[in-house]
Coordinates of C-alpha atoms in Angstrom, one line a residue:
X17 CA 113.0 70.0 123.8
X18 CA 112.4 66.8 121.9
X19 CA 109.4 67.4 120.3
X20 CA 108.6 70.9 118.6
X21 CA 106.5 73.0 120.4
X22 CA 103.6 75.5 118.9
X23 CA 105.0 79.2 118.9
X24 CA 101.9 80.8 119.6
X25 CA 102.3 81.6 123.1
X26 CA 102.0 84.7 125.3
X27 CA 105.0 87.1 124.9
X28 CA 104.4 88.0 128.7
X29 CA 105.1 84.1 129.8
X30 CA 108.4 84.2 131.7
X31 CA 111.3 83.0 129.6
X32 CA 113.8 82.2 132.2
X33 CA 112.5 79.1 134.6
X34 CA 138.0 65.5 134.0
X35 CA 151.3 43.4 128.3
X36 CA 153.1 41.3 130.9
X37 CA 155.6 38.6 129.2
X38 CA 153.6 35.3 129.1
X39 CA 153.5 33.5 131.7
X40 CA 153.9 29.2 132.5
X41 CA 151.7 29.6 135.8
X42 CA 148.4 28.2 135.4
X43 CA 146.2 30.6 133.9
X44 CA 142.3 30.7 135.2
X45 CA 140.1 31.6 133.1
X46 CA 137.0 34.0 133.9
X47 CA 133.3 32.8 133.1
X48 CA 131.3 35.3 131.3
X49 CA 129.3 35.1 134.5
X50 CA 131.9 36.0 136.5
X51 CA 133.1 38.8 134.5
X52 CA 132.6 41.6 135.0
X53 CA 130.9 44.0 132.6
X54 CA 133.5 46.5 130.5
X55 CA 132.5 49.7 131.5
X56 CA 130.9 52.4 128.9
X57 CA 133.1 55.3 128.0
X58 CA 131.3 58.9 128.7
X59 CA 130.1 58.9 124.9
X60 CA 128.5 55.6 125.2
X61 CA 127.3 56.6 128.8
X62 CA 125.6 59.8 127.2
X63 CA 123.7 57.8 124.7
X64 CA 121.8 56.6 127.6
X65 CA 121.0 59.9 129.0
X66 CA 117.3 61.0 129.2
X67 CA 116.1 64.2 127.6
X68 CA 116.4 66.0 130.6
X69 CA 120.0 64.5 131.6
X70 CA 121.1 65.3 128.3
X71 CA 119.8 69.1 128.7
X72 CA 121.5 69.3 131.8
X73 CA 124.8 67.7 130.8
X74 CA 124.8 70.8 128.0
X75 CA 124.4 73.4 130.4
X76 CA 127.7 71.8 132.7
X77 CA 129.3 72.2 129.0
X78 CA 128.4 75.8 128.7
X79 CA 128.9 76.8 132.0
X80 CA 132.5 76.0 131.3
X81 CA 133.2 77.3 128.5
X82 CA 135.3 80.2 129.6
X83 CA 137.2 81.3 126.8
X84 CA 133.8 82.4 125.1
X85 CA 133.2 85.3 127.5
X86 CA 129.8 84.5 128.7
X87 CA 128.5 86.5 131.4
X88 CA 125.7 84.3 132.5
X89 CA 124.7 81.0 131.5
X90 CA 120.7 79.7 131.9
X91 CA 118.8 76.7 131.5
X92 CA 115.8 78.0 129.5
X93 CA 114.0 74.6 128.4
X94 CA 110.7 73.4 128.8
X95 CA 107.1 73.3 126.7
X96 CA 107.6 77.3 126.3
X97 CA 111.4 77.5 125.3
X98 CA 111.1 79.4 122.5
X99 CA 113.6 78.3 120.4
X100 CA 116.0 77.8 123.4
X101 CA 116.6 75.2 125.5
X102 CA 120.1 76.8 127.2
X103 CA 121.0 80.2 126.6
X104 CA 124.4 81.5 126.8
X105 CA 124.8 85.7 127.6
X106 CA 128.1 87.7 126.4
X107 CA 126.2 91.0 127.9
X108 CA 124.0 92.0 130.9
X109 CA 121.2 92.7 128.3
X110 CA 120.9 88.8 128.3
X111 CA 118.6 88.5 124.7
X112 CA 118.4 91.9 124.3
X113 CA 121.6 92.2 123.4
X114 CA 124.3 89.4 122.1
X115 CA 124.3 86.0 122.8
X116 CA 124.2 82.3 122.1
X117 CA 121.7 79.4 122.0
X118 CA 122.3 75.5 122.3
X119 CA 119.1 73.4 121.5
X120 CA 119.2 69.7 123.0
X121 CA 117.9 67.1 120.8
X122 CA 118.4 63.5 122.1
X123 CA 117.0 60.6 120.1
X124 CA 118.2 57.3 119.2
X125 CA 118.4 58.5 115.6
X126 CA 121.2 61.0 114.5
X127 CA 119.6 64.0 114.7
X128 CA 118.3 65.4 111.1
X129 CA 117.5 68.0 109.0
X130 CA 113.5 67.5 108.9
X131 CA 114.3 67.3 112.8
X132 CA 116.3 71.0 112.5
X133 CA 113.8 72.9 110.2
X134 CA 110.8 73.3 112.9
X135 CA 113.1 74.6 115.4
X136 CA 114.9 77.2 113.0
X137 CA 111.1 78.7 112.4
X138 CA 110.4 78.8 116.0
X139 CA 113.9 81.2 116.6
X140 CA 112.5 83.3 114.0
X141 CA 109.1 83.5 115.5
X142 CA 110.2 84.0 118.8
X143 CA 112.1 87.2 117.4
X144 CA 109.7 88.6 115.5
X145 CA 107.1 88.3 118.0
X146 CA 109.7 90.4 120.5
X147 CA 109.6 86.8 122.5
X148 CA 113.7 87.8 122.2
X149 CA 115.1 90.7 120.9
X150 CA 117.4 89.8 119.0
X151 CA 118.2 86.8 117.1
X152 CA 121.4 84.7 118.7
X153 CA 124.5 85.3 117.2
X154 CA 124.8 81.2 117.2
X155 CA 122.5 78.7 117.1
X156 CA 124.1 75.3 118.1
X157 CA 122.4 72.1 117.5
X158 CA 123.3 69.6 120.5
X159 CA 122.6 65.8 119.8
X160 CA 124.2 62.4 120.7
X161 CA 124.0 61.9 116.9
X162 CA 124.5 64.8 114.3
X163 CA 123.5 62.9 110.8
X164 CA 126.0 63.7 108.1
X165 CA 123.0 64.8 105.8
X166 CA 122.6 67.6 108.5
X167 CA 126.3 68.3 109.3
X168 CA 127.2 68.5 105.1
X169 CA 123.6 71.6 105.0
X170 CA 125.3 73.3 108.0
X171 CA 128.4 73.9 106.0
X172 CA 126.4 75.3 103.5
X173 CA 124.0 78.5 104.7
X174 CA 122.8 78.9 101.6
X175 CA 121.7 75.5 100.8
X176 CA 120.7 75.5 104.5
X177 CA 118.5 78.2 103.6
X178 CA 116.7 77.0 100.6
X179 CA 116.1 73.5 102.3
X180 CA 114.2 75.6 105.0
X181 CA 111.9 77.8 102.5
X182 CA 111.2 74.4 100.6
X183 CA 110.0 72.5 103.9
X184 CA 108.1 75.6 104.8
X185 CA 106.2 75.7 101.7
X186 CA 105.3 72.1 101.4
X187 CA 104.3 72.0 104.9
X188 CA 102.4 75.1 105.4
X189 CA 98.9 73.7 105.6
X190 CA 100.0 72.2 108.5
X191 CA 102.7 74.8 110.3
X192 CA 100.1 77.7 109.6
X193 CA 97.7 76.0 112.5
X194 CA 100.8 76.3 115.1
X195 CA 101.6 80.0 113.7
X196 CA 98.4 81.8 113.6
X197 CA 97.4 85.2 113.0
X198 CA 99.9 86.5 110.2
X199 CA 102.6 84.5 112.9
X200 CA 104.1 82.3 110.2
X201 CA 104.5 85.0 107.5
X202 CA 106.6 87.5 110.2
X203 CA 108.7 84.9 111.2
X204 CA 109.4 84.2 107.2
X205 CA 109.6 87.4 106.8
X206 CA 112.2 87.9 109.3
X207 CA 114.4 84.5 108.1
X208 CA 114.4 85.5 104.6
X209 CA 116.7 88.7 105.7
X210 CA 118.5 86.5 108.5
X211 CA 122.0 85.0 108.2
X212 CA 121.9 80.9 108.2
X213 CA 125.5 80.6 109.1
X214 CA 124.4 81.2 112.9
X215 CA 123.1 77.5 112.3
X216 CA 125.7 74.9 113.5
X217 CA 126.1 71.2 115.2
X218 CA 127.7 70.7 117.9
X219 CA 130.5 68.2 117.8
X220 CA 130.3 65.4 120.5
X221 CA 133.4 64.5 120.9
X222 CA 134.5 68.2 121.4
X223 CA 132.1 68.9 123.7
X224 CA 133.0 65.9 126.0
X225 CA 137.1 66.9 125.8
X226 CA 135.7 70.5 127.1
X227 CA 133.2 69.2 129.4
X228 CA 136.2 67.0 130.6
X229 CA 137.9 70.7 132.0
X230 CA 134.7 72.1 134.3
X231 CA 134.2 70.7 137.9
X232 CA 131.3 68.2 136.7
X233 CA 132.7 65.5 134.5
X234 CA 134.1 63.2 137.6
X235 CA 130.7 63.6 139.3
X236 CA 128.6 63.0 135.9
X237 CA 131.0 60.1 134.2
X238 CA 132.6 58.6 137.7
X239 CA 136.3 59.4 135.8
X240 CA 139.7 59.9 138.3
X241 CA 140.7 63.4 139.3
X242 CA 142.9 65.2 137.7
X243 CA 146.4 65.1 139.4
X244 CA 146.9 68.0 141.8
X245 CA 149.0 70.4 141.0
X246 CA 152.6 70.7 143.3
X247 CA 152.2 72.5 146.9
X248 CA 154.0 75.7 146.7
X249 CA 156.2 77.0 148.8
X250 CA 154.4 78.5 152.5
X251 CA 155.0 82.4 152.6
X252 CA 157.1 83.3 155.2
X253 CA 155.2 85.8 157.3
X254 CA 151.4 84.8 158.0
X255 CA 148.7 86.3 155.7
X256 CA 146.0 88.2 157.3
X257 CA 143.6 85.1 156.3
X258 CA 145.7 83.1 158.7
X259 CA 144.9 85.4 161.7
X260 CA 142.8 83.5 163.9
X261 CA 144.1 80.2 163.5
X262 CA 148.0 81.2 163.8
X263 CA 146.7 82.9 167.3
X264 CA 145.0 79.8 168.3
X265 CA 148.8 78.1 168.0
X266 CA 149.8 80.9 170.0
X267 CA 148.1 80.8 172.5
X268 CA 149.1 76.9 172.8
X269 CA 152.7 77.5 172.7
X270 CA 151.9 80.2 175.5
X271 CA 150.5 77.6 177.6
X272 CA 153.0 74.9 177.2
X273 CA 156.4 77.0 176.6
X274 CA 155.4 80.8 178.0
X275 CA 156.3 82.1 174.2
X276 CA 154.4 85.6 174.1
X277 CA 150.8 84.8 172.4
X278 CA 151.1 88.2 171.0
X279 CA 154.2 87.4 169.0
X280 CA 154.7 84.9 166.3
X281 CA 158.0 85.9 165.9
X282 CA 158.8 85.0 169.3
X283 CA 157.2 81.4 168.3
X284 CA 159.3 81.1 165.0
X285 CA 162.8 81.5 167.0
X286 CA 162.0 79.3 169.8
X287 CA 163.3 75.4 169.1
X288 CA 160.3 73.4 169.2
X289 CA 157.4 76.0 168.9
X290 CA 159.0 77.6 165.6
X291 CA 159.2 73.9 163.6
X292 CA 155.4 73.1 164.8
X293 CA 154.5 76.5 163.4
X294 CA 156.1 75.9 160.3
X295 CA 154.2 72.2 160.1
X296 CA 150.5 73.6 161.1
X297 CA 151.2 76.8 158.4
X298 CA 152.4 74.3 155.7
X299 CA 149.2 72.1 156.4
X300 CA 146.7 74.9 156.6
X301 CA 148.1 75.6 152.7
X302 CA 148.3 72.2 151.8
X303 CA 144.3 72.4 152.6
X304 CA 143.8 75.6 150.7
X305 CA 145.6 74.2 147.7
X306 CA 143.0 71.3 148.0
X307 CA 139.8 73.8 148.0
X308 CA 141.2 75.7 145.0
X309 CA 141.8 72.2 142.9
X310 CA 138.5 71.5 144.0
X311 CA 136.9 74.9 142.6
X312 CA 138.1 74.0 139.5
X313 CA 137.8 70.2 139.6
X314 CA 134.6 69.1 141.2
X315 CA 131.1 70.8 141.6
X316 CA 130.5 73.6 143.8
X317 CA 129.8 72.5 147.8
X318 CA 132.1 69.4 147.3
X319 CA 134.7 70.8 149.2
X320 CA 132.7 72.0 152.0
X321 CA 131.6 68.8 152.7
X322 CA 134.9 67.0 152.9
X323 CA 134.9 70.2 155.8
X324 CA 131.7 69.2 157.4
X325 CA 132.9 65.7 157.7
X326 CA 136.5 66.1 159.1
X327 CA 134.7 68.7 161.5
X328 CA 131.9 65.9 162.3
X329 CA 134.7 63.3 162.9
X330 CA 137.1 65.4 165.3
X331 CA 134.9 67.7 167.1
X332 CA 133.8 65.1 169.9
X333 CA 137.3 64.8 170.6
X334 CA 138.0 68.7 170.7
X335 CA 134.9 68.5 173.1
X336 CA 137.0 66.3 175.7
X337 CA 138.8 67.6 178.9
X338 CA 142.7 67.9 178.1
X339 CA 145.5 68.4 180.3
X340 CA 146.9 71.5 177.8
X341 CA 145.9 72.5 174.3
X342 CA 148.5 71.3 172.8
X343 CA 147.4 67.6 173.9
X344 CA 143.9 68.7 172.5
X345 CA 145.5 69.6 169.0
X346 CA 147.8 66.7 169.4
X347 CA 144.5 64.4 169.9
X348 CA 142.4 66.1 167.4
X349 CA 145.2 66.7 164.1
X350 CA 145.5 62.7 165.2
X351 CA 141.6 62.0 164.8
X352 CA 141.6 63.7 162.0
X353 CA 144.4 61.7 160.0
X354 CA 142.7 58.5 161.6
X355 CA 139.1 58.9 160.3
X356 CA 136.9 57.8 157.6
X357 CA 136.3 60.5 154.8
X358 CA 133.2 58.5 153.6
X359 CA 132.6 58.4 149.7
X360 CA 133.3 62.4 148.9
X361 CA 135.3 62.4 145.8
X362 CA 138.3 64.7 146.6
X363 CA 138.8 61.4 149.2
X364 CA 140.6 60.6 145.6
X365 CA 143.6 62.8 146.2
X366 CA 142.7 63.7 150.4
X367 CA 146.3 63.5 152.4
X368 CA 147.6 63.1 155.6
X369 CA 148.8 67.1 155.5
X370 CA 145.0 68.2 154.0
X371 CA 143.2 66.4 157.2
X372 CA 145.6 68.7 159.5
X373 CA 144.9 71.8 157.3
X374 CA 141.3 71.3 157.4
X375 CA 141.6 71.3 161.2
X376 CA 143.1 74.7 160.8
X377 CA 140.7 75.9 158.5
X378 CA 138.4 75.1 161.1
X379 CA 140.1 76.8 163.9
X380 CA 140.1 79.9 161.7
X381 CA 136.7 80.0 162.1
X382 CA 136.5 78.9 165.4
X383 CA 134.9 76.1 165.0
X384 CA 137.5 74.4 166.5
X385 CA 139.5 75.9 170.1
X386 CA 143.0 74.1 171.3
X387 CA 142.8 76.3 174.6
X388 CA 139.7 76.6 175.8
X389 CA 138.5 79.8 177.4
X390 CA 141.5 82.0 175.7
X391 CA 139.9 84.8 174.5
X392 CA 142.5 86.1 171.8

């Protein structure tokens, strides 16, 4: 991580661990002890990040880079990284066969190329000590600050290169303790054949618009969700992943107006059965809009517990004696529009139609019943 590491460790240590016109009203002015604070911007706020924070932040980046084809994406940092502190796999071979490394570096000062140089060696070792089999196709450099001394050598491999063999040289009284036993001349050995253009920086302010797309930027920089996309249109016929809660509205419009609970045909044509139908189906998609915009907009298990909470804040009325289920849904779908959501973040974009789908998510799995005891 932050502070090179000494290469000479076991090869069979495990590797992997989104201006008002002027006024003539009196204008009050604000105290600087009343004001509040201006808030820091996700660049400033990353500044502030610890070592670990940072790391992590840089794996949220990777994981969503998409476009890049990675097949698996792992956190490998720690005393023993090797070289890398999050590794980025575009085969099943992992470092066997290609892939890409990001090293975190987070100081206070813009990261250097004295800073660079140690970790370069350590890739190199790491490879020719069969640590890794291969050497990454990129190596990215991932810091708060990228000094422009560093940024102007990465455009040049070549110099890039040089700059490394001269810092090996004058400090290899001192790098030969870390890389003992013929260590330090095989990893040389293997960078003086090795292409420096794999070397790069990462730019910040890229990698926070990308970071911006994946389902952890509202959690990590407390940013407003994207706006939801528009509902579509409900399919006409129910989908086989509507089964159980569409016969569950059966066998309510079966209790309170004798429409067949085998049917939902019968349902659609009949005056007031047919348009609650229609509602409950548009609902139930409504909701399954909502868990798709929050696959893609919010970390994983977010949604579920928006689920967990509308099913915690209704069941105790599902529970109580009714007259009919349809004065069960009636009371629940109401409960549900009613309650508190609590501080979940899709609360951001939560309306009255998602509470009602939820409910019908629910009663597709049967964790909620309109009629009790039907056995359809």
């Amino acid at each position: 991580m932050n502070v090179a590491q000494s290469s000479s460790v076991s090869p069979d240590e495990p590797l992997f661990t989104r201006l008002p016109e002027p006024s003539q009203a009196p204008v009050t002015v604000v105290t600087p002890m009343m004001a509040l604070p201006p808030s820091l911007t996700p660049k400033q706020l990353l500044t502030h990040l610890s070592a670990d924070a940072w790391e992590e932040f840089i794996y949220e980046w990777v994981m969503g880079l998409k476009e890049a084809g990675y097949v698996d994406v792992v956190s490998m940092g720690g005393s023993n990284d090797r070289g890398a502190d999050v590794a980025a796999f575009l085969t099943a071979q992992k470092t066997d066969g290609v892939w890409d490394c990001f090293q975190c570096k987070h100081y206070e000062r813009a990261l250097s190329p004295a800073v660079t140089f140690p970790e370069i060696l350590k890739i190199h070792s790491a490879v020719a000590e069969q640590q890794y089999k291969v050497l990454p196709r990129r190596y990215v450099f991932v810091a708060p600050k990228i000094g422009a001394s560093l940024v102007q050598l990465l455009a040049k491999p070549s110099a890039l290169r040089s700059q490394f063999f001269a810092w090996a040289e004058k400090n290899k009284d001192r790098i030969v303790v870390e890389y003992q036993g013929g260590m330090l001349e095989r990893a040389l050995g293997l960078a003086r054949v090795s292409d420096f253009s794999r070397f790069e920086a990462g730019n910040l302010d890229t990698i926070l618009e990308q970071h911006a797309t994946t389902p952890y930027h509202v959690r990590r920089f407390g940013t407003q969700l994207p706006d939801r996309p528009a509902s579509e249109p409900t399919p006409p016929e129910p989908a086989p992943n509507e089964a159980r809660y569409v016969q569950q509205l059966l066998d309510v419009y079966h209790e309170k107006w004798g429409c067949s609970p085998a049917s939902p045909a019968e349902a659609k044509v009949h005056p007031r059965a047919g348009r609650n139908l229609q509602n409950q189906r548009e609902a139930f998609y409504r909701a399954e809009q909502l868990r798709m915009f929050a696959r893609d907009s919010v970390p994983p298990g977010t949604f579920e517990s928006l689920q967990t909470a509308v099913y915690k804040g209704v069941v105790e009325v599902e529970e109580d004696d009714f007259t009919s289920g349809w004065a069960r849904l009636k009371a629940v779908l109401a409960a549900a529009r009613e309650m508190q959501l609590g501080n979940n973040v899709l609360v951001q974009v939560v309306d009255s139609d998602d509470r009602k789908g939820i409910c019908h998510q629910l009663a597709n799995e049967d964790r909620l019943t309109w009629v009790q005891g039907a056995d359809r």
